[in-house]
Amino acid sequence: MAKILIVEDNVANMKLAVMLLLNAGHVVVCATDAESGLTLARAELPALILMDVQLPGMDGFTATALLKRDPTTAAIPVIALTAMAMQSDREKSEVAGCDAYIAKPLRYMELYAAINKLLPSEPVHSPAPEPCAASDS
Ligand code: MN
């Protein structure tokens, strides 16, 4: 379980992404444009960001570059979402500092795989207790 920020202006895509993330047990924070996405990223410090590339006003690559330049948000992994699997978008996403890149429409297995790869592994168990040195056996 992780807090994930989605920046997506398309209502249907947003609904799908939210549903997939909730189903995976994540907490979701939403923004429909880059400016409010940047504000939310700084305020909420999500574990990961799904960033649509085509947004009204500032695009997702520009927003990602700003996040990566800000020490507060630089470490947050960003997965770029684009409508078309264009090679130029892949290159631009790398230049902007995106950690991964997914072509829409979202497929849940691809999304989950990308997220799991980027999320810091969660502590599974607390360390096993030290065997008691004073145990009398
Ligand atoms: Mn869009």
Short mmCIF file of C-alpha atoms and ligand atoms in Angstrom, two decimals:
data_model
loop_
_atom_site.label_atom_id
_atom_site.label_comp_id
_atom_site.label_asym_id
_atom_site.label_seq_id
_atom_site.Cartn_x
_atom_site.Cartn_y
_atom_site.Cartn_z
CA MET A 1 0.00 0.00 0.00
CA ALA A 2 1.31 3.39 -0.98
CA LYS A 3 0.09 6.92 -1.54
CA ILE A 4 0.00 7.54 -5.28
CA LEU A 5 -0.65 10.85 -7.03
CA ILE A 6 -2.38 10.73 -10.42
CA VAL A 7 -2.16 13.75 -12.69
CA GLU A 8 -4.62 13.16 -15.54
CA ASP A 9 -7.06 15.52 -17.26
CA ASN A 10 -9.21 12.90 -18.98
CA VAL A 11 -12.13 11.88 -16.77
CA ALA A 12 -12.43 8.33 -18.09
CA ASN A 13 -8.69 7.68 -17.81
CA MET A 14 -8.65 9.13 -14.32
CA LYS A 15 -11.54 6.89 -13.23
CA LEU A 16 -9.80 3.82 -14.60
CA ALA A 17 -6.47 4.68 -12.99
CA VAL A 18 -8.10 5.41 -9.63
CA MET A 19 -10.03 2.14 -9.74
CA LEU A 20 -6.93 0.11 -10.60
CA LEU A 21 -4.91 1.74 -7.83
CA LEU A 22 -7.64 1.35 -5.23
CA ASN A 23 -8.05 -2.29 -6.20
CA ALA A 24 -4.34 -2.75 -5.57
CA GLY A 25 -4.82 -1.29 -2.09
CA HIS A 26 -3.19 2.08 -2.68
CA VAL A 27 -4.23 5.48 -1.40
CA VAL A 28 -4.94 7.85 -4.30
CA VAL A 29 -4.53 11.61 -4.64
CA CYS A 30 -5.80 13.23 -7.86
CA ALA A 31 -5.00 16.32 -9.90
CA THR A 32 -6.37 17.26 -13.31
CA ASP A 33 -3.61 19.66 -14.35
CA ALA A 34 0.13 19.99 -13.89
CA GLU A 35 0.06 23.04 -11.62
CA SER A 36 -2.21 21.46 -9.03
CA GLY A 37 -0.28 18.20 -9.46
CA LEU A 38 2.94 19.99 -8.50
CA THR A 39 1.25 21.59 -5.50
CA LEU A 40 -0.15 18.24 -4.35
CA ALA A 41 3.16 16.48 -4.89
CA ARG A 42 4.91 18.94 -2.57
CA ALA A 43 2.12 18.88 0.01
CA GLU A 44 1.38 15.15 0.04
CA LEU A 45 4.79 13.71 -0.84
CA PRO A 46 3.32 10.63 -2.54
CA ALA A 47 5.36 7.44 -2.88
CA LEU A 48 4.86 7.54 -6.64
CA ILE A 49 3.31 9.74 -9.35
CA LEU A 50 1.40 8.74 -12.49
CA MET A 51 1.83 11.67 -14.87
CA ASP A 52 -0.24 12.10 -18.00
CA VAL A 53 1.86 13.66 -20.75
CA GLN A 54 -0.84 15.70 -22.46
CA LEU A 55 -2.32 18.09 -19.95
CA PRO A 56 -4.00 21.48 -20.34
CA GLY A 57 -1.41 24.22 -19.91
CA MET A 58 1.85 22.79 -18.66
CA ASP A 59 2.51 19.31 -20.08
CA GLY A 60 3.52 16.26 -18.06
CA PHE A 61 7.15 16.30 -19.18
CA THR A 62 7.61 19.89 -18.03
CA ALA A 63 5.92 19.10 -14.73
CA THR A 64 8.14 16.04 -14.24
CA ALA A 65 11.28 18.05 -14.96
CA LEU A 66 10.20 20.58 -12.31
CA LEU A 67 9.53 17.80 -9.78
CA LYS A 68 12.95 16.27 -10.45
CA ARG A 69 14.64 19.65 -9.99
CA ASP A 70 12.96 20.25 -6.61
CA PRO A 71 14.86 18.54 -3.77
CA THR A 72 11.56 18.02 -1.94
CA THR A 73 10.11 15.87 -4.74
CA ALA A 74 13.17 14.74 -6.72
CA ALA A 75 13.20 11.24 -5.25
CA ILE A 76 9.54 10.48 -6.05
CA PRO A 77 9.35 8.03 -8.98
CA VAL A 78 7.29 9.31 -11.91
CA ILE A 79 5.56 7.07 -14.45
CA ALA A 80 4.64 8.96 -17.62
CA LEU A 81 1.32 8.06 -19.26
CA THR A 82 0.88 8.80 -22.92
CA ALA A 83 -1.92 8.12 -25.37
CA MET A 84 0.34 6.93 -28.12
CA ALA A 85 3.45 4.82 -27.85
CA MET A 86 5.59 7.31 -29.70
CA GLN A 87 9.33 6.90 -29.70
CA SER A 88 9.73 10.67 -29.36
CA ASP A 89 7.61 10.57 -26.19
CA ARG A 90 9.78 7.82 -24.77
CA GLU A 91 12.89 9.92 -25.38
CA LYS A 92 11.27 13.04 -23.98
CA SER A 93 10.17 11.15 -20.89
CA GLU A 94 13.76 10.09 -20.27
CA VAL A 95 15.03 13.64 -20.75
CA ALA A 96 12.39 14.94 -18.33
CA GLY A 97 13.53 12.42 -15.73
CA CYS A 98 10.54 10.07 -15.78
CA ASP A 99 11.37 6.73 -14.18
CA ALA A 100 9.06 4.72 -16.41
CA TYR A 101 6.71 5.13 -19.31
CA ILE A 102 3.34 3.51 -20.04
CA ALA A 103 1.21 3.82 -23.16
CA LYS A 104 -2.52 4.28 -22.64
CA PRO A 105 -5.00 2.65 -22.59
CA LEU A 106 -3.88 1.42 -19.19
CA ARG A 107 -3.58 -2.32 -18.78
CA TYR A 108 -3.65 -3.34 -15.19
CA MET A 109 -0.84 -5.89 -15.32
CA GLU A 110 1.50 -3.42 -17.00
CA LEU A 111 0.53 -0.70 -14.55
CA TYR A 112 0.99 -2.88 -11.49
CA ALA A 113 4.31 -4.19 -12.75
CA ALA A 114 5.62 -0.67 -13.35
CA ILE A 115 4.44 0.48 -9.93
CA ASN A 116 5.84 -2.49 -8.06
CA LYS A 117 9.18 -2.05 -9.76
CA LEU A 118 9.45 1.56 -8.60
CA LEU A 119 7.94 1.51 -5.15
CA PRO A 120 10.43 1.03 -2.36
CA SER A 121 10.00 -2.51 -1.12
CA GLU A 122 7.83 -2.53 1.94
CA PRO A 123 9.09 -3.95 5.18
CA VAL A 124 7.71 -7.46 5.24
CA HIS A 125 8.36 -8.45 8.83
CA SER A 126 10.17 -6.96 11.72
CA PRO A 127 13.55 -8.63 12.14
CA ALA A 128 13.46 -11.98 13.83
CA PRO A 129 14.10 -11.66 17.54
CA GLU A 130 17.59 -12.48 18.68
CA PRO A 131 17.77 -15.88 20.27
CA CYS A 132 17.82 -15.28 23.99
CA ALA A 133 21.36 -15.75 25.25
CA ALA A 134 20.17 -16.35 28.78
CA SER A 135 17.70 -19.05 27.89
CA ASP A 136 18.13 -22.08 30.04
CA SER A 137 17.81 -25.22 28.01
MN MN B 1 -4.36 14.14 -21.11
#
